[in-house]
Each structure stands twice: as structure tokens, then as C-alpha cells.
Amino acid sequence: MSAPDSAASLRRVLAEIRRQGAAARVDVAAETGLSPATVTALTADLIAAGLIEESAGGPAGARGRPRVMLRLRPEALHVAGAKLSDSRVTVAILDFEGRITGEGEAPLAARRPSMASMLESLDAAFGAALAAAGLREGEIAALGLGVPGFVEGETGRCLWSPVLADPAPIDLFAPLRARFSCPVFVDNDANLATLAELWFGLGRGRRDFLVVTIEHGLGMGAVLDGKLFRGARGVGAEFGHVKVQTDGALCRCGQRGCLEAYVADYALAREAAAALGPDDGSPATLDRLAARAEAGEPAARSVFRRAGRMLGLGLANLVNLFDPPLVILSGERMKHEPLFRQAIREALAANILALDRPPPEVEAHRWGDTLWARGAGALALDGITPDLAAAARLAATSSANG
């Protein structure tokens, strides 16, 4: 088996063991489509490298004996996942099983900092997360970073971001790789939220689903046939910038009529100012708006209903395009999801194609910044898989020669 093929197969084996939590070799072979002999060889390499381990106690096999199960070794390695938002940087340290062992955050020095200033905040949050995990920087195998905007994951270029002041395109890799000695990976933050759902959340074990993230912006990620869809240009699906009204509200991307301009935090703040009087548009302001809506104030409730109708219309377009079995709504605004739940469902039902089967599941999942950071950790774990494959082969060779 060639090195690229080996890395791809190893990725599939690790992903299946991670998905099941504990898996017998025969089940890994059945789910991945790899031959039993290939799975046996790859798992032997992984065991030699200390990445997985055997454990007894699985369901009985054909001869009545308990199956030998394979599990990830949590302590095998640690990675860091970081999320850049409009006000802070959040970092989580994850073990190989994906469990968070330490967290840290640091505020940004400005509303739209320079790359250099952001790196200082990332450094502070990273140090706090390491201290919480009881680890040293040299014990981190890789770092993943999620950035709002149009991000090319392969090249590390940010073509546009609402939270960085540097002129586009911004080279993310150069300063990150100069600061950190471990491998570094970057992606759009909505893609990372989708990875978190695929690896650890409501999408675990699902082959096809969509994730829509609602915070200061509106993002989307798509999992098709078990894989994250990034598009031909590597920037993924920019759901927030589909047009829902000609010459409509101004979006922060500079164009008009984007769905984001009716649904995201700054859109709610604009609507609140029109309905309730000027305010500052901060998250605390939106929480106050939600409190007034929950208390039954008609003007406040109308802000959430309108946003829900527009989001439901957008979701209907997604359903008509992709026909997904599951749509996950995620992000900080999900704590207010009951205020616009009914409007979303009514608009969705009214605008999807009428078929003789029920509409897709729509599930709300609020994780906070931990979601994004865990997705960045998943990006790091996935990114170093070829290195893990090489380490596994080397360990297996050393074991055979020893």
C-alpha cells in the first residue's frame, strides 16, 4: 500500500474507532469497506505506535467469545484548538479521544485587531489553556485555528474576514508557524463547528447533514457522505451571503440583501434599534432584547419572529438544494432559539418542496465557543493523520526488527 493510500486508510480506521468509541476489527472493516487483512495490518501499526489499544468485553463473536475491541488511547497525544471571535480568542486542549483537558481565553486588544495583535491574544489564551491542562507547549502535537471569513485551508490565506484589520489576502500560516513549533492548520470557523458536530456532537455517526451557525455572522458547513464539503476554492459554503432581497439591508461583507444581514447578531441589534430605540448592539444588549421578548413585549418579540422567518426561508432553500436528513442550528444565539423556533418551522414548512414524506430534522445545539475550539482540535487531529501514519509504520517496522 502506498504512503498516501496508507494515510487515507488509516484516517478511515481511526475515524471509525472514534465514531464507535470501541470497535472490533470486523466491524471497522465492514464500516470502512477495507479488507479485514488491511484493517488488521493498520491496527497493528496503530497499536505499535501507542495510538490505540485493545480491550476485552465486546459482544460475543461467532464462537461465543467476547470480541477484542479497539479504543483510542486518550493520553497518546494532545492538540490545541483555537477560535477567533469578534471580541476574544478561545483555546481548548484536547486529548486524542477528543476530550477537553484545559481551556483558556484572552480578549482582543481592538474590535478588529491586526494579525500581530491577534497573535498576542492567541498566545495568552494558549498559555492559559496549557496551564489548565497541566501541559507544556512542547507536548502539543498540532494547533488548529478557526477564523470567521473566507479562508483557504490548504494555503492558509484569508481572503476576507470581518474580525481582522489587515488588508486581504492575509497570510495566516506564516506568523502562526513562526510562533508555534508544532504543525498548524486553519479553516473557516463554520467548517470547524461542523467538524465538531461530526466528530463529537449531534452529527456523530451521520453520513449527511448541514450545520448552520448563528452568532455575529451566519455560517454554514455541510457533511456529504461522511466528509466535510469545502468547495472547489476551499472556502466552503457561505450560506450567510446568499441573497434574499434585492437592494436589501447592508451586510458587513459590503453587499446588500444577504441573509446574514437579517439574521445575525448585528442584524438583530439594528432591528432592535428601530423597534425599541438606539442601543449599542453588544451581546449584553441582545440578551436584554431577549429578556424583553421573553417577558412578552410585542416589539421585542417581533424582532425575533422576523429573524426566524428569514432564517426559515433560507433553510428551506438549503433543504430544496441538498435534501438533508438533518439540519443542526448551532452557535451562541441558540440560547434564544425558543423565541424564533416557531417562526423558523413555519417558514421552513411553507417553502420546502411538498413531498410525501416529513421534512428533515431540525435540531438546535448550543455549545458556545467550546464548539468551535473542539472543531479546531478535530482539524488538528485530522491534519496530522499522515504524520501519525508515518509514525505507525515506523513503530511497526522497529517492533518487527527488534
GROMACS .gro file of C-alpha atoms in nm:
model
  402
    1MET     CA    1   0.000   0.000   0.000
    2SER     CA    2   0.146   0.340  -0.099
    3ALA     CA    3   0.203   0.610   0.163
    4PRO     CA    4  -0.092   0.830   0.051
    5ASP     CA    5  -0.322   0.526   0.037
    6SER     CA    6  -0.199   0.414   0.378
    7ALA     CA    7  -0.266   0.757   0.530
    8ALA     CA    8  -0.616   0.768   0.381
    9SER     CA    9  -0.695   0.419   0.506
   10LEU     CA   10  -0.553   0.494   0.848
   11ARG     CA   11  -0.770   0.806   0.865
   12ARG     CA   12  -1.077   0.596   0.791
   13VAL     CA   13  -0.984   0.338   1.055
   14LEU     CA   14  -0.920   0.600   1.322
   15ALA     CA   15  -1.241   0.785   1.234
   16GLU     CA   16  -1.445   0.467   1.265
   17ILE     CA   17  -1.293   0.372   1.601
   18ARG     CA   18  -1.355   0.729   1.720
   19ARG     CA   19  -1.714   0.720   1.595
   20GLN     CA   20  -1.795   0.392   1.768
   21GLY     CA   21  -1.594   0.461   2.082
   22ALA     CA   22  -1.489   0.096   2.090
   23ALA     CA   23  -1.492  -0.121   1.779
   24ALA     CA   24  -1.400  -0.475   1.681
   25ARG     CA   25  -1.176  -0.517   1.377
   26VAL     CA   26  -1.450  -0.694   1.183
   27ASP     CA   27  -1.686  -0.400   1.241
   28VAL     CA   28  -1.421  -0.148   1.134
   29ALA     CA   29  -1.370  -0.345   0.813
   30ALA     CA   30  -1.745  -0.362   0.746
   31GLU     CA   31  -1.800   0.011   0.801
   32THR     CA   32  -1.492   0.137   0.613
   33GLY     CA   33  -1.503  -0.105   0.321
   34LEU     CA   34  -1.140  -0.202   0.383
   35SER     CA   35  -1.045  -0.567   0.376
   36PRO     CA   36  -1.011  -0.746   0.712
   37ALA     CA   37  -0.643  -0.808   0.633
   38THR     CA   38  -0.584  -0.435   0.573
   39VAL     CA   39  -0.763  -0.341   0.895
   40THR     CA   40  -0.562  -0.599   1.090
   41ALA     CA   41  -0.234  -0.465   0.949
   42LEU     CA   42  -0.323  -0.099   1.008
   43THR     CA   43  -0.448  -0.155   1.362
   44ALA     CA   44  -0.131  -0.350   1.443
   45ASP     CA   45   0.068  -0.046   1.329
   46LEU     CA   46  -0.150   0.186   1.538
   47ILE     CA   47  -0.108  -0.032   1.846
   48ALA     CA   48   0.270  -0.037   1.797
   49ALA     CA   49   0.267   0.343   1.774
   50GLY     CA   50   0.071   0.366   2.100
   51LEU     CA   51  -0.229   0.537   1.940
   52ILE     CA   52  -0.490   0.268   2.006
   53GLU     CA   53  -0.519  -0.024   2.246
   54GLU     CA   54  -0.709  -0.349   2.275
   55SER     CA   55  -0.970  -0.416   2.541
   56ALA     CA   56  -1.194  -0.713   2.614
   57GLY     CA   57  -1.564  -0.709   2.684
   58GLY     CA   58  -1.724  -0.655   2.344
   59PRO     CA   59  -2.028  -0.852   2.223
   60ALA     CA   60  -1.970  -1.220   2.162
   61GLY     CA   61  -1.843  -1.325   1.821
   62ALA     CA   62  -1.941  -1.625   1.613
   63ARG     CA   63  -1.770  -1.871   1.851
   64GLY     CA   64  -1.923  -1.722   2.162
   65ARG     CA   65  -1.607  -1.549   2.282
   66PRO     CA   66  -1.609  -1.178   2.367
   67ARG     CA   67  -1.470  -0.973   2.082
   68VAL     CA   68  -1.145  -0.787   2.127
   69MET     CA   69  -1.233  -0.420   2.100
   70LEU     CA   70  -1.012  -0.136   1.983
   71ARG     CA   71  -1.011   0.201   2.159
   72LEU     CA   72  -0.820   0.523   2.117
   73ARG     CA   73  -0.559   0.592   2.385
   74PRO     CA   74  -0.657   0.937   2.517
   75GLU     CA   75  -0.309   1.009   2.652
   76ALA     CA   76  -0.139   0.926   2.320
   77LEU     CA   77  -0.118   1.293   2.226
   78HIS     CA   78  -0.274   1.635   2.280
   79VAL     CA   79  -0.372   1.906   2.032
   80ALA     CA   80  -0.490   2.266   2.069
   81GLY     CA   81  -0.798   2.411   1.905
   82ALA     CA   82  -0.843   2.790   1.886
   83LYS     CA   83  -1.133   3.013   1.783
   84LEU     CA   84  -1.106   3.378   1.686
   85SER     CA   85  -1.428   3.570   1.751
   86ASP     CA   86  -1.514   3.939   1.735
   87SER     CA   87  -1.404   4.006   2.094
   88ARG     CA   88  -1.173   3.727   2.215
   89VAL     CA   89  -0.964   3.420   2.137
   90THR     CA   90  -1.066   3.088   2.293
   91VAL     CA   91  -0.833   2.787   2.313
   92ALA     CA   92  -0.911   2.430   2.419
   93ILE     CA   93  -0.660   2.149   2.474
   94LEU     CA   94  -0.792   1.810   2.357
   95ASP     CA   95  -0.658   1.463   2.418
   96PHE     CA   96  -0.650   1.203   2.139
   97GLU     CA   97  -1.004   1.093   2.223
   98GLY     CA   98  -1.127   1.450   2.179
   99ARG     CA   99  -1.194   1.530   2.543
  100ILE     CA  100  -1.112   1.882   2.661
  101THR     CA  101  -0.839   1.879   2.926
  102GLY     CA  102  -0.786   2.254   2.958
  103GLU     CA  103  -0.934   2.582   2.833
  104GLY     CA  104  -0.821   2.943   2.818
  105GLU     CA  105  -0.931   3.270   2.663
  106ALA     CA  106  -0.798   3.620   2.617
  107PRO     CA  107  -0.966   3.943   2.498
  108LEU     CA  108  -0.869   4.111   2.175
  109ALA     CA  109  -0.699   4.448   2.207
  110ALA     CA  110  -0.930   4.604   1.947
  111ARG     CA  111  -1.260   4.532   1.777
  112ARG     CA  112  -1.069   4.449   1.457
  113PRO     CA  113  -0.711   4.377   1.561
  114SER     CA  114  -0.412   4.337   1.338
  115MET     CA  115  -0.277   3.987   1.282
  116ALA     CA  116   0.014   4.067   1.513
  117SER     CA  117  -0.218   4.185   1.790
  118MET     CA  118  -0.443   3.882   1.748
  119LEU     CA  119  -0.138   3.658   1.778
  120GLU     CA  120  -0.061   3.813   2.118
  121SER     CA  121  -0.412   3.731   2.239
  122LEU     CA  122  -0.384   3.378   2.097
  123ASP     CA  123  -0.055   3.335   2.280
  124ALA     CA  124  -0.213   3.441   2.610
  125ALA     CA  125  -0.515   3.212   2.566
  126PHE     CA  126  -0.288   2.925   2.463
  127GLY     CA  127  -0.074   2.970   2.774
  128ALA     CA  128  -0.383   2.973   2.998
  129ALA     CA  129  -0.517   2.655   2.835
  130LEU     CA  130  -0.181   2.480   2.876
  131ALA     CA  131  -0.169   2.574   3.244
  132ALA     CA  132  -0.524   2.443   3.295
  133ALA     CA  133  -0.431   2.115   3.124
  134GLY     CA  134  -0.103   2.083   3.315
  135LEU     CA  135   0.096   2.055   2.992
  136ARG     CA  136   0.398   2.222   2.834
  137GLU     CA  137   0.391   2.372   2.485
  138GLY     CA  138   0.624   2.100   2.355
  139GLU     CA  139   0.363   1.838   2.441
  140ILE     CA  140   0.113   1.978   2.189
  141ALA     CA  141   0.116   1.780   1.864
  142ALA     CA  142  -0.072   2.033   1.648
  143LEU     CA  143  -0.275   2.355   1.657
  144GLY     CA  144  -0.596   2.425   1.468
  145LEU     CA  145  -0.741   2.777   1.432
  146GLY     CA  146  -1.088   2.880   1.320
  147VAL     CA  147  -1.126   3.227   1.164
  148PRO     CA  148  -1.451   3.396   1.053
  149GLY     CA  149  -1.449   3.484   0.685
  150PHE     CA  150  -1.331   3.333   0.359
  151VAL     CA  151  -1.040   3.107   0.449
  152GLU     CA  152  -0.844   2.877   0.217
  153GLY     CA  153  -0.749   2.592   0.447
  154GLU     CA  154  -0.482   2.447   0.219
  155THR     CA  155  -0.294   2.771   0.156
  156GLY     CA  156  -0.363   2.943   0.488
  157ARG     CA  157  -0.485   3.257   0.309
  158CYS     CA  158  -0.775   3.457   0.449
  159LEU     CA  159  -0.943   3.629   0.155
  160TRP     CA  160  -1.175   3.835   0.378
  161SER     CA  161  -1.251   3.847   0.747
  162PRO     CA  162  -1.483   4.072   0.946
  163VAL     CA  163  -1.261   4.045   1.256
  164LEU     CA  164  -0.908   4.119   1.126
  165ALA     CA  165  -0.785   4.464   1.025
  166ASP     CA  166  -0.503   4.357   0.790
  167PRO     CA  167  -0.574   4.408   0.419
  168ALA     CA  168  -0.672   4.090   0.237
  169PRO     CA  169  -0.543   3.844   0.146
  170ILE     CA  170  -0.396   3.774   0.490
  171ASP     CA  171  -0.129   3.508   0.520
  172LEU     CA  172  -0.230   3.318   0.834
  173PHE     CA  173   0.028   3.041   0.810
  174ALA     CA  174   0.350   3.248   0.817
  175PRO     CA  175   0.302   3.421   1.156
  176LEU     CA  176   0.142   3.114   1.315
  177ARG     CA  177   0.419   2.882   1.202
  178ALA     CA  178   0.680   3.132   1.313
  179ARG     CA  179   0.529   3.134   1.662
  180PHE     CA  180   0.439   2.767   1.711
  181SER     CA  181   0.680   2.478   1.662
  182CYS     CA  182   0.401   2.223   1.607
  183PRO     CA  183   0.206   2.180   1.279
  184VAL     CA  184  -0.061   2.450   1.233
  185PHE     CA  185  -0.393   2.423   1.044
  186VAL     CA  186  -0.656   2.690   0.973
  187ASP     CA  187  -1.010   2.691   0.837
  188ASN     CA  188  -1.333   2.887   0.830
  189ASP     CA  189  -1.493   2.878   1.174
  190ALA     CA  190  -1.826   2.739   1.049
  191ASN     CA  191  -1.640   2.446   0.893
  192LEU     CA  192  -1.488   2.379   1.233
  193ALA     CA  193  -1.826   2.389   1.405
  194THR     CA  194  -1.935   2.129   1.150
  195LEU     CA  195  -1.631   1.913   1.224
  196ALA     CA  196  -1.715   1.934   1.594
  197GLU     CA  197  -2.067   1.811   1.526
  198LEU     CA  198  -1.934   1.532   1.302
  199TRP     CA  199  -1.671   1.411   1.548
  200PHE     CA  200  -1.831   1.483   1.885
  201GLY     CA  201  -2.185   1.621   1.852
  202LEU     CA  202  -2.528   1.563   1.701
  203GLY     CA  203  -2.378   1.461   1.366
  204ARG     CA  204  -2.168   1.178   1.509
  205GLY     CA  205  -2.243   0.863   1.312
  206ARG     CA  206  -2.443   1.053   1.045
  207ARG     CA  207  -2.333   1.045   0.682
  208ASP     CA  208  -2.514   1.359   0.562
  209PHE     CA  209  -2.618   1.674   0.748
  210LEU     CA  210  -2.591   2.052   0.743
  211VAL     CA  211  -2.481   2.285   1.023
  212VAL     CA  212  -2.595   2.649   1.032
  213THR     CA  213  -2.415   2.871   1.282
  214ILE     CA  214  -2.576   3.189   1.410
  215GLU     CA  215  -2.371   3.444   1.602
  216HIS     CA  216  -2.226   3.778   1.495
  217GLY     CA  217  -2.233   3.626   1.147
  218LEU     CA  218  -2.422   3.347   0.978
  219GLY     CA  219  -2.219   3.045   0.866
  220MET     CA  220  -2.278   2.700   0.729
  221GLY     CA  221  -2.098   2.371   0.695
  222ALA     CA  222  -2.202   2.061   0.504
  223VAL     CA  223  -2.114   1.697   0.560
  224LEU     CA  224  -2.174   1.488   0.249
  225ASP     CA  225  -2.111   1.114   0.257
  226GLY     CA  226  -1.929   1.149   0.588
  227LYS     CA  227  -1.688   1.420   0.468
  228LEU     CA  228  -1.674   1.795   0.520
  229PHE     CA  229  -1.755   1.978   0.195
  230ARG     CA  230  -1.518   2.269   0.129
  231GLY     CA  231  -1.599   2.358  -0.233
  232ALA     CA  232  -1.369   2.396  -0.533
  233ARG     CA  233  -1.198   2.706  -0.388
  234GLY     CA  234  -1.164   2.560  -0.040
  235VAL     CA  235  -1.378   2.824   0.133
  236GLY     CA  236  -1.685   2.606   0.186
  237ALA     CA  237  -2.050   2.710   0.181
  238GLU     CA  238  -2.113   3.080   0.253
  239PHE     CA  239  -2.480   3.048   0.346
  240GLY     CA  240  -2.487   3.388   0.515
  241HIS     CA  241  -2.422   3.561   0.186
  242VAL     CA  242  -2.700   3.411  -0.023
  243LYS     CA  243  -2.928   3.691  -0.138
  244VAL     CA  244  -3.282   3.706  -0.002
  245GLN     CA  245  -3.380   4.060  -0.106
  246THR     CA  246  -3.269   4.276  -0.398
  247ASP     CA  247  -3.109   4.601  -0.276
  248GLY     CA  248  -3.192   4.493   0.078
  249ALA     CA  249  -3.018   4.551   0.410
  250LEU     CA  250  -2.643   4.621   0.409
  251CYS     CA  251  -2.431   4.321   0.500
  252ARG     CA  252  -2.091   4.352   0.667
  253CYS     CA  253  -1.939   4.195   0.351
  254GLY     CA  254  -2.029   4.519   0.170
  255GLN     CA  255  -2.314   4.380  -0.041
  256ARG     CA  256  -2.688   4.418   0.014
  257GLY     CA  257  -2.966   4.170   0.068
  258CYS     CA  258  -2.757   3.889   0.225
  259LEU     CA  259  -2.942   3.656   0.459
  260GLU     CA  260  -2.687   3.734   0.732
  261ALA     CA  261  -2.798   4.098   0.728
  262TYR     CA  262  -3.140   3.984   0.859
  263VAL     CA  263  -3.043   3.707   1.099
  264ALA     CA  264  -2.700   3.765   1.260
  265ASP     CA  265  -2.640   3.948   1.588
  266TYR     CA  266  -2.577   4.284   1.426
  267ALA     CA  267  -2.900   4.247   1.227
  268LEU     CA  268  -3.098   4.186   1.546
  269ALA     CA  269  -2.930   4.490   1.703
  270ARG     CA  270  -3.030   4.702   1.404
  271GLU     CA  271  -3.389   4.579   1.423
  272ALA     CA  272  -3.392   4.636   1.798
  273ALA     CA  273  -3.278   4.996   1.748
  274ALA     CA  274  -3.560   5.053   1.502
  275ALA     CA  275  -3.822   4.890   1.726
  276LEU     CA  276  -3.704   4.987   2.074
  277GLY     CA  277  -3.469   5.282   2.036
  278PRO     CA  278  -3.090   5.317   1.982
  279ASP     CA  279  -2.858   5.083   2.168
  280ASP     CA  280  -2.502   4.959   2.132
  281GLY     CA  281  -2.560   4.621   1.965
  282SER     CA  282  -2.345   4.428   2.213
  283PRO     CA  283  -2.422   4.068   2.320
  284ALA     CA  284  -2.546   4.211   2.651
  285THR     CA  285  -2.786   4.432   2.454
  286LEU     CA  286  -2.916   4.128   2.267
  287ASP     CA  287  -2.962   3.946   2.597
  288ARG     CA  288  -3.169   4.239   2.721
  289LEU     CA  289  -3.369   4.233   2.400
  290ALA     CA  290  -3.432   3.861   2.452
  291ALA     CA  291  -3.537   3.922   2.812
  292ARG     CA  292  -3.793   4.179   2.695
  293ALA     CA  293  -3.920   3.936   2.432
  294GLU     CA  294  -3.948   3.658   2.688
  295ALA     CA  295  -4.146   3.896   2.908
  296GLY     CA  296  -4.395   3.931   2.622
  297GLU     CA  297  -4.309   4.277   2.487
  298PRO     CA  298  -4.459   4.278   2.134
  299ALA     CA  299  -4.192   4.493   1.968
  300ALA     CA  300  -3.911   4.278   2.105
  301ARG     CA  301  -4.087   3.956   2.008
  302SER     CA  302  -4.139   4.087   1.654
  303VAL     CA  303  -3.760   4.125   1.609
  304PHE     CA  304  -3.706   3.755   1.676
  305ARG     CA  305  -4.008   3.648   1.472
  306ARG     CA  306  -3.884   3.836   1.166
  307ALA     CA  307  -3.535   3.689   1.200
  308GLY     CA  308  -3.690   3.344   1.240
  309ARG     CA  309  -3.897   3.385   0.924
  310MET     CA  310  -3.594   3.492   0.721
  311LEU     CA  311  -3.383   3.208   0.860
  312GLY     CA  312  -3.664   2.960   0.789
  313LEU     CA  313  -3.677   3.084   0.430
  314GLY     CA  314  -3.302   3.037   0.398
  315LEU     CA  315  -3.321   2.688   0.547
  316ALA     CA  316  -3.596   2.598   0.300
  317ASN     CA  317  -3.362   2.689   0.015
  318LEU     CA  318  -3.096   2.462   0.166
  319VAL     CA  319  -3.342   2.176   0.204
  320ASN     CA  320  -3.459   2.216  -0.155
  321LEU     CA  321  -3.098   2.211  -0.276
  322PHE     CA  322  -2.946   1.936  -0.059
  323ASP     CA  323  -3.240   1.734   0.077
  324PRO     CA  324  -3.052   1.669   0.404
  325PRO     CA  325  -3.191   1.433   0.669
  326LEU     CA  326  -3.068   1.665   0.947
  327VAL     CA  327  -3.004   2.039   0.991
  328ILE     CA  328  -2.822   2.143   1.309
  329LEU     CA  329  -2.861   2.503   1.428
  330SER     CA  330  -2.560   2.599   1.638
  331GLY     CA  331  -2.392   2.898   1.796
  332GLU     CA  332  -2.437   3.149   2.075
  333ARG     CA  333  -2.781   3.266   1.955
  334MET     CA  334  -2.920   2.919   2.018
  335LYS     CA  335  -2.975   3.015   2.380
  336HIS     CA  336  -3.260   3.232   2.244
  337GLU     CA  337  -3.382   2.970   1.997
  338PRO     CA  338  -3.726   2.930   2.164
  339LEU     CA  339  -3.804   3.292   2.069
  340PHE     CA  340  -3.783   3.220   1.695
  341ARG     CA  341  -3.835   2.843   1.682
  342GLN     CA  342  -4.197   2.859   1.568
  343ALA     CA  343  -4.126   3.122   1.301
  344ILE     CA  344  -3.841   2.910   1.163
  345ARG     CA  345  -4.051   2.597   1.142
  346GLU     CA  346  -4.347   2.774   0.983
  347ALA     CA  347  -4.133   2.942   0.716
  348LEU     CA  348  -3.946   2.618   0.650
  349ALA     CA  349  -4.267   2.416   0.611
  350ALA     CA  350  -4.419   2.679   0.383
  351ASN     CA  351  -4.124   2.696   0.144
  352ILE     CA  352  -3.985   2.344   0.105
  353LEU     CA  353  -4.097   2.123  -0.180
  354ALA     CA  354  -4.416   1.938  -0.098
  355LEU     CA  355  -4.324   1.568  -0.088
  356ASP     CA  356  -4.496   1.263   0.055
  357ARG     CA  357  -4.253   1.243   0.345
  358PRO     CA  358  -4.174   1.453   0.653
  359PRO     CA  359  -3.931   1.745   0.642
  360PRO     CA  360  -3.575   1.700   0.772
  361GLU     CA  361  -3.494   1.704   1.141
  362VAL     CA  362  -3.401   2.050   1.267
  363GLU     CA  363  -3.205   2.037   1.593
  364ALA     CA  364  -3.073   2.329   1.799
  365HIS     CA  365  -2.737   2.277   1.971
  366ARG     CA  366  -2.572   2.549   2.177
  367TRP     CA  367  -2.211   2.480   2.272
  368GLY     CA  368  -2.062   2.829   2.297
  369ASP     CA  369  -1.700   2.883   2.193
  370THR     CA  370  -1.613   2.532   2.312
  371LEU     CA  371  -1.785   2.404   1.997
  372TRP     CA  372  -1.555   2.598   1.769
  373ALA     CA  373  -1.245   2.515   1.970
  374ARG     CA  374  -1.326   2.143   1.966
  375GLY     CA  375  -1.377   2.166   1.590
  376ALA     CA  376  -1.036   2.333   1.558
  377GLY     CA  377  -0.895   2.047   1.764
  378ALA     CA  378  -1.058   1.800   1.527
  379LEU     CA  379  -0.897   1.987   1.235
  380ALA     CA  380  -0.559   1.950   1.405
  381LEU     CA  381  -0.612   1.580   1.475
  382ASP     CA  382  -0.720   1.518   1.117
  383GLY     CA  383  -0.436   1.728   0.978
  384ILE     CA  384  -0.164   1.528   1.149
  385THR     CA  385  -0.307   1.191   1.042
  386PRO     CA  386  -0.042   1.147   0.766
  387ASP     CA  387   0.226   1.206   1.032
  388LEU     CA  388   0.053   0.953   1.255
  389ALA     CA  389   0.052   0.706   0.966
  390ALA     CA  390   0.427   0.752   0.920
  391ALA     CA  391   0.483   0.714   1.294
  392ALA     CA  392   0.271   0.400   1.299
  393ARG     CA  393   0.466   0.246   1.010
  394LEU     CA  394   0.796   0.336   1.176
  395ALA     CA  395   0.683   0.188   1.508
  396ALA     CA  396   0.568  -0.130   1.336
  397THR     CA  397   0.899  -0.161   1.148
  398SER     CA  398   1.102  -0.105   1.466
  399SER     CA  399   0.890  -0.363   1.650
  400ALA     CA  400   0.939  -0.620   1.373
  401ASN     CA  401   1.315  -0.560   1.362
  402GLY     CA  402   1.350  -0.562   1.737
   0.00000   0.00000   0.00000
